[in-house]
Coordinates of C-alpha atoms in Angstrom, one line a residue:
X1 CA -39.6 20.7 25.9
X2 CA -42.0 18.8 23.6
X3 CA -44.9 21.1 24.6
X4 CA -42.8 24.1 24.0
X5 CA -41.9 22.8 20.5
X6 CA -45.5 22.1 19.6
X7 CA -46.5 25.6 20.8
X8 CA -44.4 27.6 18.4
X9 CA -46.4 30.5 16.9
X10 CA -43.9 31.0 14.1
X11 CA -41.6 28.1 13.4
X12 CA -38.2 29.0 12.0
X13 CA -38.1 25.8 10.0
X14 CA -41.5 26.7 8.4
X15 CA -40.3 30.2 7.6
X16 CA -37.2 28.9 5.9
X17 CA -39.2 26.3 4.0
X18 CA -41.6 28.9 2.7
X19 CA -38.6 31.1 1.6
X20 CA -36.9 28.2 -0.2
X21 CA -40.2 27.2 -1.9
X22 CA -40.7 30.8 -3.0
X23 CA -37.2 31.0 -4.4
X24 CA -37.6 27.7 -6.2
X25 CA -41.0 28.6 -7.6
X26 CA -39.7 31.9 -8.9
X27 CA -36.7 30.2 -10.4
X28 CA -38.9 27.5 -12.1
X29 CA -41.3 30.2 -13.4
X30 CA -38.5 32.2 -14.8
X31 CA -36.9 29.0 -16.4
X32 CA -40.2 27.9 -18.0
X33 CA -40.9 31.4 -19.3
X34 CA -37.5 31.7 -20.8
X35 CA -37.8 28.2 -22.3
X36 CA -41.1 29.2 -23.9
X37 CA -39.7 32.5 -25.2
X38 CA -36.6 30.9 -26.6
X39 CA -38.7 28.1 -28.2
X40 CA -40.6 30.8 -30.1
X41 CA -37.4 32.1 -31.6
X42 CA -36.0 28.7 -32.3
X43 CA -36.5 28.8 -36.1
X44 CA -36.6 32.5 -36.8
X45 CA -33.0 32.7 -38.0
X46 CA -33.6 29.8 -40.4
X47 CA -36.8 31.6 -41.7
X48 CA -34.9 34.8 -42.4
X49 CA -32.2 32.8 -44.1
X50 CA -34.7 30.9 -46.3
X51 CA -36.7 33.9 -47.2
X52 CA -33.5 35.7 -48.1
X53 CA -32.4 32.8 -50.3
X54 CA -35.7 33.2 -52.3
X55 CA -34.3 36.6 -53.7
X56 CA -31.1 35.0 -54.7
X57 CA -32.9 32.1 -56.4
X58 CA -35.2 34.5 -58.3
X59 CA -32.1 36.3 -59.6
X60 CA -30.5 33.1 -60.7
X61 CA -33.7 32.0 -62.6
X62 CA -33.9 35.3 -64.4
X63 CA -30.3 35.2 -65.4
X64 CA -30.4 31.6 -66.6
X65 CA -33.6 32.4 -68.6
X66 CA -32.0 35.5 -70.2
X67 CA -28.9 33.4 -71.2
X68 CA -31.2 30.7 -72.7
X69 CA -29.8 28.0 -70.3
X70 CA -33.0 26.1 -70.2
X71 CA -31.8 23.0 -68.2
X72 CA -30.2 25.1 -65.5
X73 CA -33.2 27.5 -65.4
X74 CA -35.5 24.5 -64.9
X75 CA -33.3 23.2 -62.1
X76 CA -33.3 26.7 -60.4
X77 CA -37.1 26.8 -60.7
X78 CA -37.4 23.4 -59.1
X79 CA -35.2 24.5 -56.2
X80 CA -37.3 27.6 -55.7
X81 CA -40.4 25.6 -55.6
X82 CA -38.9 23.3 -53.0
X83 CA -37.9 26.4 -51.0
X84 CA -41.5 27.7 -51.0
X85 CA -42.7 24.3 -49.9
X86 CA -40.2 24.1 -47.0
X87 CA -41.8 22.7 -43.7
X88 CA -40.7 25.9 -41.9
X89 CA -43.4 27.9 -43.9
X90 CA -46.3 25.5 -42.9
X91 CA -47.4 27.9 -40.1
X92 CA -47.7 30.8 -42.5
X93 CA -49.6 28.7 -45.0
X94 CA -52.0 27.1 -42.5
X95 CA -52.8 30.0 -40.2
X96 CA -56.5 30.5 -39.9
X97 CA -56.4 34.1 -38.7
X98 CA -53.7 35.2 -41.0
X99 CA -51.4 37.9 -39.5
X100 CA -49.5 40.4 -41.5
X101 CA -46.5 38.1 -41.9
X102 CA -48.7 35.2 -43.2
X103 CA -50.4 37.6 -45.6
X104 CA -47.1 38.8 -46.9
X105 CA -46.0 35.2 -47.4
X106 CA -49.2 34.2 -49.3
X107 CA -48.9 37.3 -51.6
X108 CA -45.3 36.5 -52.4
X109 CA -45.9 32.8 -53.0
X110 CA -49.1 33.5 -55.1
X111 CA -47.2 36.0 -57.3
X112 CA -44.5 33.4 -57.9
X113 CA -46.9 30.6 -58.7
X114 CA -49.6 32.5 -60.6
X115 CA -47.6 35.3 -62.4
X116 CA -43.8 34.9 -62.6
X117 CA -43.4 31.1 -62.9
X118 CA -45.8 30.7 -65.9
X119 CA -44.0 33.4 -67.7
X120 CA -40.6 31.7 -67.1
X121 CA -42.1 28.4 -68.3
X122 CA -43.4 30.1 -71.5
X123 CA -40.0 31.6 -72.2
X124 CA -38.2 28.4 -71.6
X125 CA -40.6 26.5 -73.9
X126 CA -40.2 29.0 -76.7
X127 CA -36.4 28.9 -76.2
X128 CA -36.5 25.1 -76.6
X129 CA -38.6 25.3 -79.8
X130 CA -36.3 28.0 -81.4
X131 CA -32.9 27.6 -79.7
X132 CA -31.2 30.2 -81.9
X133 CA -33.8 32.9 -81.5
X134 CA -33.1 35.5 -78.8
X135 CA -36.0 36.3 -76.4
X136 CA -37.7 39.6 -77.2
X137 CA -37.1 42.4 -74.8
X138 CA -40.8 43.1 -74.5
X139 CA -41.6 39.5 -73.5
X140 CA -39.0 39.2 -70.7
X141 CA -40.8 39.6 -67.3
X142 CA -38.6 42.3 -65.9
X143 CA -41.5 44.1 -64.1
X144 CA -42.8 40.9 -62.6
X145 CA -39.3 39.9 -61.3
X146 CA -39.0 43.4 -59.7
X147 CA -42.4 42.9 -58.1
X148 CA -41.5 39.4 -56.9
X149 CA -38.3 40.8 -55.4
X150 CA -40.2 43.6 -53.7
X151 CA -42.7 41.1 -52.2
X152 CA -39.8 38.8 -51.1
X153 CA -38.0 41.8 -49.4
X154 CA -41.2 42.6 -47.5
X155 CA -41.4 39.0 -46.4
X156 CA -37.8 39.0 -45.2
X157 CA -38.5 42.2 -43.3
X158 CA -41.5 40.6 -41.7
X159 CA -39.5 37.5 -40.5
X160 CA -36.8 39.9 -39.1
X161 CA -39.4 42.0 -37.2
X162 CA -41.1 38.9 -35.8
X163 CA -37.7 37.6 -34.5
X164 CA -36.9 41.0 -33.0
X165 CA -40.2 41.1 -31.2
X166 CA -39.7 37.7 -29.7
X167 CA -36.2 38.8 -28.5
X168 CA -37.8 41.9 -26.9
X169 CA -40.2 39.6 -25.1
X170 CA -37.3 37.5 -23.9
X171 CA -35.6 40.6 -22.5
X172 CA -38.8 41.7 -20.7
X173 CA -39.1 38.3 -19.1
X174 CA -35.5 38.4 -17.9
X175 CA -35.9 41.9 -16.5
X176 CA -39.1 41.0 -14.7
X177 CA -37.5 37.9 -13.2
X178 CA -34.5 40.0 -12.1
X179 CA -36.6 42.5 -10.3
X180 CA -38.8 39.8 -8.7
X181 CA -35.6 37.9 -7.6
X182 CA -34.1 41.1 -6.0
X183 CA -37.4 41.9 -4.2
X184 CA -37.8 38.3 -2.9
X185 CA -34.1 38.1 -1.9
X186 CA -34.4 41.4 0.1
X187 CA -37.4 40.1 1.9
X188 CA -35.8 36.7 2.7
X189 CA -32.5 38.4 3.7
X190 CA -34.3 40.7 6.2
X191 CA -36.2 37.8 7.6
X192 CA -33.1 35.6 8.0
X193 CA -31.2 38.5 9.6
X194 CA -33.8 39.2 12.2
X195 CA -34.9 35.6 13.0
X196 CA -31.7 33.6 12.3
X197 CA -28.5 35.7 12.3
X198 CA -29.0 37.6 15.5
X199 CA -30.2 34.6 17.6
X200 CA -27.3 32.5 16.2
X201 CA -24.8 35.2 17.1
X202 CA -26.1 35.1 20.6
X203 CA -25.9 31.3 20.8
X204 CA -22.4 31.4 19.3
X205 CA -21.3 33.9 21.9
X206 CA -22.7 31.7 24.6
X207 CA -20.9 28.7 23.2
X208 CA -17.7 30.6 23.0
X209 CA -18.0 31.8 26.6
X210 CA -18.8 28.3 27.8
X211 CA -15.9 26.9 25.8
X212 CA -13.6 29.4 27.5
X213 CA -14.6 28.2 30.9
X214 CA -17.5 30.5 31.9
X215 CA -19.8 27.5 32.5
X216 CA -22.4 29.7 34.4
X217 CA -23.0 32.0 31.4
X218 CA -26.7 32.5 30.5
X219 CA -27.9 33.8 27.1
X220 CA -31.1 35.7 26.3
X221 CA -32.7 34.7 23.0
X222 CA -36.0 36.3 22.3
X223 CA -38.8 34.8 20.3
X224 CA -41.0 31.8 20.2
X225 CA -39.2 29.5 17.8
X226 CA -36.6 26.7 17.7
X227 CA -33.7 29.1 18.4
X228 CA -35.4 30.3 21.6
X229 CA -35.8 26.7 22.6
X230 CA -32.1 26.1 21.9
X231 CA -31.2 29.1 24.0
X232 CA -33.1 27.7 27.0
X233 CA -31.4 24.3 26.5
X234 CA -28.0 26.0 26.3
X235 CA -28.7 27.7 29.6
X236 CA -29.6 24.5 31.3
X237 CA -26.6 22.8 29.7
X238 CA -24.2 25.4 31.0
X239 CA -25.5 24.8 34.5
X240 CA -25.1 21.0 34.0
X241 CA -21.6 21.3 32.6
X242 CA -20.5 23.4 35.5
X243 CA -21.7 20.6 37.8
X244 CA -20.2 17.8 35.7
X245 CA -16.9 19.7 35.4
X246 CA -16.2 19.5 39.1
X247 CA -16.8 15.7 39.0
X248 CA -14.7 15.3 35.9
X249 CA -11.8 17.2 37.5
X250 CA -11.7 14.7 40.3
X251 CA -11.9 11.8 37.9
X252 CA -9.1 13.2 35.8
X253 CA -6.8 13.4 38.7
X254 CA -7.5 9.8 39.6
X255 CA -7.1 8.7 36.0
X256 CA -3.8 10.7 35.7
X257 CA -2.4 8.9 38.7
X258 CA -3.5 5.6 37.2
X259 CA -1.9 6.5 33.9
X260 CA 1.3 7.5 35.6
X261 CA 1.4 4.2 37.4
X262 CA 0.7 2.3 34.2
X263 CA 3.3 4.3 32.3
X264 CA 5.9 3.4 35.0
X265 CA 4.8 -0.3 34.7
X266 CA 5.0 -0.2 30.9
X267 CA 8.5 1.4 31.0
X268 CA 9.7 -1.3 33.4
X269 CA 8.2 -4.1 31.3
X270 CA 9.7 -2.6 28.1
X271 CA 13.1 -2.2 29.7
X272 CA 12.9 -5.8 31.0
X273 CA 11.9 -7.2 27.6
X274 CA 14.7 -5.2 26.0
X275 CA 17.3 -6.6 28.4
X276 CA 16.0 -10.1 27.9
X277 CA 16.2 -9.9 24.1
X278 CA 19.5 -8.0 24.0
X279 CA 21.2 -10.4 26.4
X280 CA 20.1 -13.5 24.6
X281 CA 23.6 -15.0 24.7
X282 CA 24.3 -13.8 28.3
X283 CA 22.8 -14.6 31.7
X284 CA 20.1 -12.3 33.1
X285 CA 20.8 -10.3 36.2
X286 CA 17.7 -11.2 38.2
X287 CA 18.8 -9.3 41.3
X288 CA 18.8 -6.0 39.3
X289 CA 15.5 -6.8 37.8
X290 CA 13.9 -7.6 41.1
X291 CA 15.3 -4.4 42.7
X292 CA 13.8 -2.4 39.8
X293 CA 10.5 -4.1 40.1
X294 CA 10.4 -3.4 43.9
X295 CA 11.2 0.2 43.3
X296 CA 8.3 0.5 40.7
X297 CA 5.8 -1.3 43.0
X298 CA 6.8 0.9 46.0
X299 CA 4.8 1.0 49.2
X300 CA 5.5 -1.3 52.2
X301 CA 5.9 -4.4 49.9
X302 CA 8.9 -6.7 49.9
X303 CA 9.6 -9.1 47.0
X304 CA 11.4 -12.4 46.8
X305 CA 12.2 -14.5 43.7
X306 CA 12.5 -18.3 44.0
X307 CA 13.7 -20.4 41.0
X308 CA 13.4 -24.1 40.6
X309 CA 14.6 -26.8 38.3
X310 CA 11.9 -28.9 36.6
X311 CA 12.5 -31.9 38.9
X312 CA 13.9 -30.1 42.0
X313 CA 12.0 -29.5 45.2
X314 CA 14.3 -26.7 46.6
X315 CA 15.1 -23.4 44.9
X316 CA 18.5 -23.2 43.2
X317 CA 18.2 -19.4 43.3
X318 CA 16.4 -17.4 46.0
X319 CA 16.8 -13.7 45.7
X320 CA 15.3 -10.9 47.9
X321 CA 15.2 -7.2 46.9
X322 CA 18.0 -5.0 48.1
X323 CA 18.1 -4.5 51.9
X324 CA 15.6 -7.3 52.4
X325 CA 15.9 -10.4 54.4
X326 CA 15.2 -13.8 52.9
X327 CA 12.4 -15.6 54.7
X328 CA 12.4 -19.1 56.0
X329 CA 11.1 -20.5 52.8
X330 CA 14.7 -20.8 51.6
X331 CA 15.1 -23.6 54.1
X332 CA 12.1 -25.6 53.1
X333 CA 10.2 -26.8 50.1
X334 CA 9.4 -23.5 48.3
X335 CA 7.2 -25.2 45.7
X336 CA 4.4 -24.9 48.2
X337 CA 4.4 -21.2 47.6
X338 CA 3.0 -21.7 44.2
X339 CA 0.1 -23.8 45.2
X340 CA -0.8 -22.5 48.7
X341 CA -0.7 -18.7 48.0
X342 CA -3.2 -17.7 45.3
X343 CA -2.7 -14.3 43.7
X344 CA -6.2 -13.1 44.3
X345 CA -6.2 -13.2 48.2
X346 CA -7.1 -10.1 50.2
X347 CA -3.8 -9.6 51.9
X348 CA -0.6 -8.5 50.2
X349 CA 1.3 -10.9 52.5
X350 CA -0.4 -13.9 50.8
X351 CA 0.4 -12.9 47.2
X352 CA 2.4 -15.3 45.1
X353 CA 2.9 -15.1 41.3
X354 CA 4.0 -18.3 39.6
X355 CA 6.6 -18.1 36.9
X356 CA 5.3 -20.4 34.2
X357 CA 5.4 -20.7 30.4
X358 CA 3.9 -23.4 28.2
X359 CA 2.9 -25.5 31.2
X360 CA 6.5 -25.4 32.5
X361 CA 7.1 -24.0 36.0
X362 CA 10.3 -22.1 36.6
X363 CA 9.6 -20.5 40.1
X364 CA 7.6 -18.0 41.9
X365 CA 7.6 -14.3 42.9
X366 CA 6.5 -13.9 46.6
X367 CA 5.0 -10.6 47.8
X368 CA 5.1 -9.8 51.6
X369 CA 3.7 -6.8 53.4
X370 CA 6.1 -5.1 55.8
X371 CA 3.2 -3.8 57.9
X372 CA 2.0 -7.3 58.6
X373 CA 5.5 -8.3 59.7
X374 CA 5.4 -5.3 62.1
X375 CA 2.1 -6.4 63.6
X376 CA -0.2 -4.0 61.6
X377 CA -3.0 -4.7 59.2
X378 CA -1.6 -5.3 55.7
X379 CA -2.6 -3.1 52.8
X380 CA -4.0 -5.0 49.7
X381 CA -2.3 -4.7 46.4
X382 CA -3.8 -2.2 43.9
X383 CA -4.9 -3.6 40.6
X384 CA -2.0 -2.0 38.6
X385 CA 0.5 -3.5 41.1
X386 CA -1.0 -6.9 40.7
X387 CA -1.0 -6.7 36.9
X388 CA 2.6 -5.5 36.9
X389 CA 3.7 -8.4 39.1
X390 CA 1.9 -10.9 37.0
X391 CA 3.4 -9.4 33.8
X392 CA 6.9 -9.4 35.4
X393 CA 6.4 -13.0 36.2
X394 CA 5.6 -13.7 32.6
X395 CA 8.8 -11.7 31.5
X396 CA 10.9 -13.8 33.9
X397 CA 9.3 -17.0 32.5
X398 CA 10.2 -15.8 29.0
X399 CA 13.8 -15.1 30.0
X400 CA 14.2 -18.5 31.6
X401 CA 12.5 -20.2 28.6
X402 CA 14.9 -18.5 26.3
X403 CA 17.8 -19.6 28.5
X404 CA 16.7 -23.2 28.3
X405 CA 16.2 -22.8 24.5
X406 CA 19.7 -21.3 24.2
X407 CA 21.2 -24.3 26.0
X408 CA 19.3 -26.7 23.8
X409 CA 20.6 -24.9 20.7
X410 CA 24.2 -25.1 21.9
X411 CA 23.7 -28.9 22.5
X412 CA 22.3 -29.3 19.0
X413 CA 25.1 -27.2 17.5
X414 CA 27.7 -29.4 19.2
X415 CA 26.0 -32.5 17.9
X416 CA 25.7 -31.1 14.4
X417 CA 29.3 -30.1 14.4
X418 CA 30.4 -33.5 15.5
X419 CA 28.2 -35.1 12.8
X420 CA 29.8 -32.9 10.2
X421 CA 33.3 -33.8 11.4
X422 CA 32.5 -37.5 11.4
X423 CA 31.1 -37.3 7.9
X424 CA 34.1 -35.4 6.5
X425 CA 36.5 -37.8 8.1
X426 CA 34.6 -40.8 6.7
X427 CA 34.3 -39.3 3.2
X428 CA 37.9 -38.3 2.9
X429 CA 40.5 -39.3 5.5
X430 CA 38.9 -42.6 6.3
X431 CA 38.9 -43.6 2.7
X432 CA 42.6 -42.7 2.3
X433 CA 43.5 -44.7 5.4
X434 CA 41.6 -47.7 4.1
X435 CA 43.5 -47.4 0.9
X436 CA 46.8 -47.4 2.8
X437 CA 45.7 -50.4 4.8
X438 CA 45.1 -52.3 1.6
X439 CA 48.6 -51.4 0.4
X440 CA 50.2 -52.5 3.7
X441 CA 48.4 -55.8 3.3
X442 CA 49.8 -56.2 -0.3
X443 CA 53.3 -55.3 1.1
X444 CA 53.0 -58.0 3.8
X445 CA 52.0 -60.6 1.2
X446 CA 54.9 -59.7 -1.1
X447 CA 57.3 -60.1 1.9
X448 CA 55.7 -63.5 2.8
X449 CA 56.0 -64.7 -0.8
X450 CA 59.4 -63.0 -1.2
X451 CA 58.1 -61.1 -4.3
X452 CA 60.7 -58.3 -3.9
X453 CA 60.1 -56.9 -7.4
X454 CA 56.5 -55.9 -6.4
X455 CA 57.6 -54.1 -3.2
X456 CA 58.9 -50.9 -4.7
X457 CA 55.6 -50.0 -6.6
X458 CA 53.7 -50.8 -3.3
X459 CA 56.1 -48.5 -1.4
X460 CA 55.5 -45.8 -4.0
X461 CA 51.7 -46.2 -3.6
X462 CA 52.1 -46.0 0.2
X463 CA 54.2 -42.8 -0.1
X464 CA 51.6 -41.2 -2.5
X465 CA 48.7 -42.3 -0.3
X466 CA 50.4 -40.8 2.8
X467 CA 50.9 -37.5 1.0
X468 CA 47.3 -37.6 -0.1
X469 CA 46.1 -38.3 3.4
X470 CA 48.2 -35.5 4.8
X471 CA 46.8 -33.1 2.2
X472 CA 43.3 -34.1 3.0
X473 CA 43.9 -33.7 6.7
X474 CA 45.1 -30.1 6.0
X475 CA 42.0 -29.5 3.9
X476 CA 39.8 -30.8 6.7
X477 CA 41.5 -28.5 9.2
X478 CA 41.0 -25.5 6.8
X479 CA 37.3 -26.5 6.4
X480 CA 36.7 -26.8 10.2
X481 CA 38.3 -23.4 10.7
X482 CA 36.2 -21.9 8.0
X483 CA 33.4 -19.6 9.3
X484 CA 31.0 -17.0 8.1
X485 CA 30.9 -14.0 10.4
X486 CA 28.4 -11.2 10.6
X487 CA 29.4 -9.9 7.2
X488 CA 27.7 -12.9 5.6
X489 CA 28.6 -15.0 2.6
X490 CA 29.9 -12.0 0.5
X491 CA 32.4 -11.1 3.2
X492 CA 33.6 -14.7 3.5
X493 CA 34.0 -15.0 -0.3
X494 CA 36.0 -11.7 -0.4
X495 CA 38.3 -13.1 2.2
X496 CA 38.8 -16.3 0.3
X497 CA 39.6 -14.4 -2.9
X498 CA 42.0 -12.2 -1.1
X499 CA 43.8 -15.3 0.3
X500 CA 44.0 -16.8 -3.2
X501 CA 45.6 -13.7 -4.6
X502 CA 48.2 -13.7 -1.8
X503 CA 49.1 -17.4 -2.4
X504 CA 49.3 -17.4 -6.2
X505 CA 50.0 -15.3 -9.2
X506 CA 46.5 -15.7 -10.7
X507 CA 44.3 -12.7 -11.0
X508 CA 41.2 -13.8 -9.0
X509 CA 38.0 -11.7 -9.3
X510 CA 34.6 -12.0 -7.6
X511 CA 31.2 -11.0 -9.0
X512 CA 28.7 -11.3 -6.2
X513 CA 25.0 -10.5 -7.2
X514 CA 23.0 -12.1 -4.3
X515 CA 22.9 -9.0 -2.1
X516 CA 19.1 -9.1 -1.9
X517 CA 18.6 -12.9 -1.6
X518 CA 18.4 -14.7 1.7
X519 CA 20.4 -18.0 2.0
X520 CA 20.3 -20.5 4.8
X521 CA 23.5 -21.1 6.9
X522 CA 23.8 -24.6 5.3
X523 CA 23.6 -23.2 1.8
X524 CA 26.2 -20.5 2.6
X525 CA 28.6 -23.1 4.0
X526 CA 28.3 -25.5 1.1
X527 CA 28.6 -22.7 -1.5
X528 CA 31.7 -21.3 0.3
X529 CA 33.3 -24.8 0.4
X530 CA 32.6 -25.5 -3.3
X531 CA 34.0 -22.1 -4.4
X532 CA 37.1 -22.6 -2.1
X533 CA 37.8 -26.2 -3.4
X534 CA 37.2 -25.3 -7.1
X535 CA 39.4 -22.2 -6.9
X536 CA 42.2 -24.1 -5.1
X537 CA 42.1 -26.7 -7.8
X538 CA 42.3 -24.0 -10.5
X539 CA 45.4 -22.4 -8.8
X540 CA 47.1 -25.8 -8.3
X541 CA 46.4 -27.5 -11.6
X542 CA 45.1 -25.1 -14.3
X543 CA 48.4 -23.2 -15.0
X544 CA 46.3 -20.2 -15.9
X545 CA 46.6 -16.5 -15.1
X546 CA 42.9 -15.5 -14.6
X547 CA 40.2 -16.8 -12.3
X548 CA 36.6 -15.5 -12.4
X549 CA 34.0 -16.3 -9.8
X550 CA 30.3 -15.4 -10.7
X551 CA 27.5 -15.9 -8.2
X552 CA 24.0 -14.7 -9.3
X553 CA 20.3 -15.7 -9.7
X554 CA 19.3 -16.9 -13.2
X555 CA 16.0 -16.4 -15.0
X556 CA 14.5 -19.6 -13.4
X557 CA 15.3 -18.0 -9.9
X558 CA 18.0 -20.7 -9.3
X559 CA 21.3 -19.7 -7.7
X560 CA 23.9 -20.0 -10.4
X561 CA 27.7 -20.3 -9.7
X562 CA 30.3 -20.1 -12.5
X563 CA 34.0 -20.6 -11.8
X564 CA 36.2 -20.1 -14.9
X565 CA 39.9 -20.0 -15.6
X566 CA 42.0 -19.6 -18.7
X567 CA 44.3 -22.6 -18.0
X568 CA 45.0 -25.9 -19.8
X569 CA 41.6 -27.3 -19.0
X570 CA 40.6 -30.4 -17.1
X571 CA 42.4 -33.7 -18.0
X572 CA 40.8 -37.1 -18.5
X573 CA 40.3 -39.1 -15.3
X574 CA 40.6 -35.9 -13.2
X575 CA 39.3 -37.7 -10.1
X576 CA 42.5 -39.6 -9.9
X577 CA 44.7 -36.6 -10.8
X578 CA 43.2 -34.3 -8.1
X579 CA 42.4 -37.1 -5.7
X580 CA 39.2 -36.3 -3.8
X581 CA 38.8 -32.6 -4.6
X582 CA 36.2 -33.1 -7.4
X583 CA 34.5 -35.8 -5.4
X584 CA 34.1 -33.3 -2.4
X585 CA 32.6 -30.7 -4.8
X586 CA 30.1 -33.2 -6.2
X587 CA 29.3 -34.4 -2.7
X588 CA 28.5 -30.9 -1.5
X589 CA 26.4 -30.2 -4.6
X590 CA 24.3 -33.3 -3.8
X591 CA 23.7 -31.9 -0.3
X592 CA 22.1 -28.8 -2.0
X593 CA 20.1 -30.9 -4.5
X594 CA 21.8 -29.0 -7.3
X595 CA 23.3 -29.7 -10.7
X596 CA 27.1 -29.4 -11.2
X597 CA 29.0 -29.6 -14.5
X598 CA 32.9 -29.6 -14.7
X599 CA 34.2 -29.4 -18.2
X600 CA 36.8 -27.8 -20.4
X601 CA 35.8 -24.5 -22.1
X602 CA 35.9 -24.3 -25.9
X603 CA 38.1 -21.2 -25.7
X604 CA 40.4 -22.9 -23.2
X605 CA 40.4 -23.3 -19.5
X606 CA 38.0 -25.0 -17.1
X607 CA 34.5 -24.1 -16.2
X608 CA 32.7 -25.3 -13.1
X609 CA 28.9 -24.6 -13.4
X610 CA 26.7 -25.2 -10.4
X611 CA 23.0 -24.4 -10.0
X612 CA 20.5 -25.1 -7.2
X613 CA 17.1 -23.9 -6.0
X614 CA 17.4 -21.9 -2.8
X615 CA 15.3 -23.0 0.2
X616 CA 13.5 -19.7 0.6
X617 CA 11.6 -20.4 -2.7
X618 CA 10.1 -23.5 -1.2
X619 CA 8.0 -21.4 1.2

């Protein structure tokens, strides 16, 4: 192929390069010619304008002189002198071989400087010497002004003709470039059509035929250039593709079967994972999963599942697939299956897949070949079957690990609940009973000393203490029954407000603005208890008609709780009046590391303001 490339008599790339260079050269020549022509006409308009202004200035000088306005006439003369000395006229003044335009310019300028200007100067001088004397008609240079205007008109005409001639030259250059471009374009178009378009059409047709499945199609590209070489390559390629296609067809069939097997395995693993995650609070049906796994594996393979405790040496669960018999390993130490049967042996009868997670063993999946049990040579597991069994063992390990984790969570929940009950009893009921015990001791001493006058106040204290203890017991029962269901804190608060409306005449309203903020279960429970206790105190003691509950996040991103009523306000020593209600509120606020303020509002009623920083802001 390299020899053929070096032997091109007429390279297509060289031909295109020459055509492009020709087009670029013609374009550059045209551009530079037009730039030169336009540069020649750059100041023609200004020259016409300046030469035309000379006529107007000559008129103004004559008019000012005739009206004896010497100062103005002198100013006009100076302006005209500056115009004749304009840098634009340097070319006409310095030209060695003076053309007609330069000669017209020199005649007009000479007439002004040598003839007309001295006469104006003389008239202006005489007018200055005798201001009241009118200039004589015979002395005014009328003929010279007319001659100056005639020379100036001829100069303007010369500038105009010079500009027009340059424009004609510009048009000639444009027309010449146009004809040359058309001629060169026609040549290049014909060259590309015969040497590029036709061979490309043949190659495109060959590619289309090959793409449609005619892999043996052969194209005929004439010539001795790159496209001819490409045509020969396409012919060889079509033959190679036809050969490769047969091999690929066989490979695709094998890959399709592998993908089908992998897809079945993935569906099984996905369904298994879904069942494990969706039945987190329930027990897994391992028999059903094992039957489904055996159905996916197929073949003459029988599966068994053995599950162990961490310390046990015998399986607490031994399951075989449906219509399968359990082997003798159920009657012996099955843990040997994990160590004695590696998963990479040659026989399917020797496969065992341990069920382990985080260095904890939960059991093993045993794989037996039915052909070996029937005295025939066993068939080894395919790679996808081995991978599926190993992944299924990992899924079973995950399910068993989640089951262990669930049991641990239940134990922790029970311990936490008992701790909360013990703390609530200690903080409320135990204190009340201790107080009653002290009063009983006082009563006993009054009986021993026969101080009968002191017994009645002690009995009254005992009666009040018993009532307080009974009330606290009821509050504890309400607290222990209190729960936050799937509706969250908002649903629980709405239920509390609904119960308050049913048990009192106060108009209770809830303004909940924490819909988009996550709160931990502990924060939700304490907030619910604080709101319930403060609202109950307002209903029992405020004697008001309205109760507003606001829960929102303030500018500092703290959770803000406001409970306000329009009652009589909070009395002095409210702790003794309401027993332990306010103490319970303050205790729960300390658990949330928050700030609580209970005070009488200036407009009347009581305000309970509580703020704390939610745990999700701590990262």
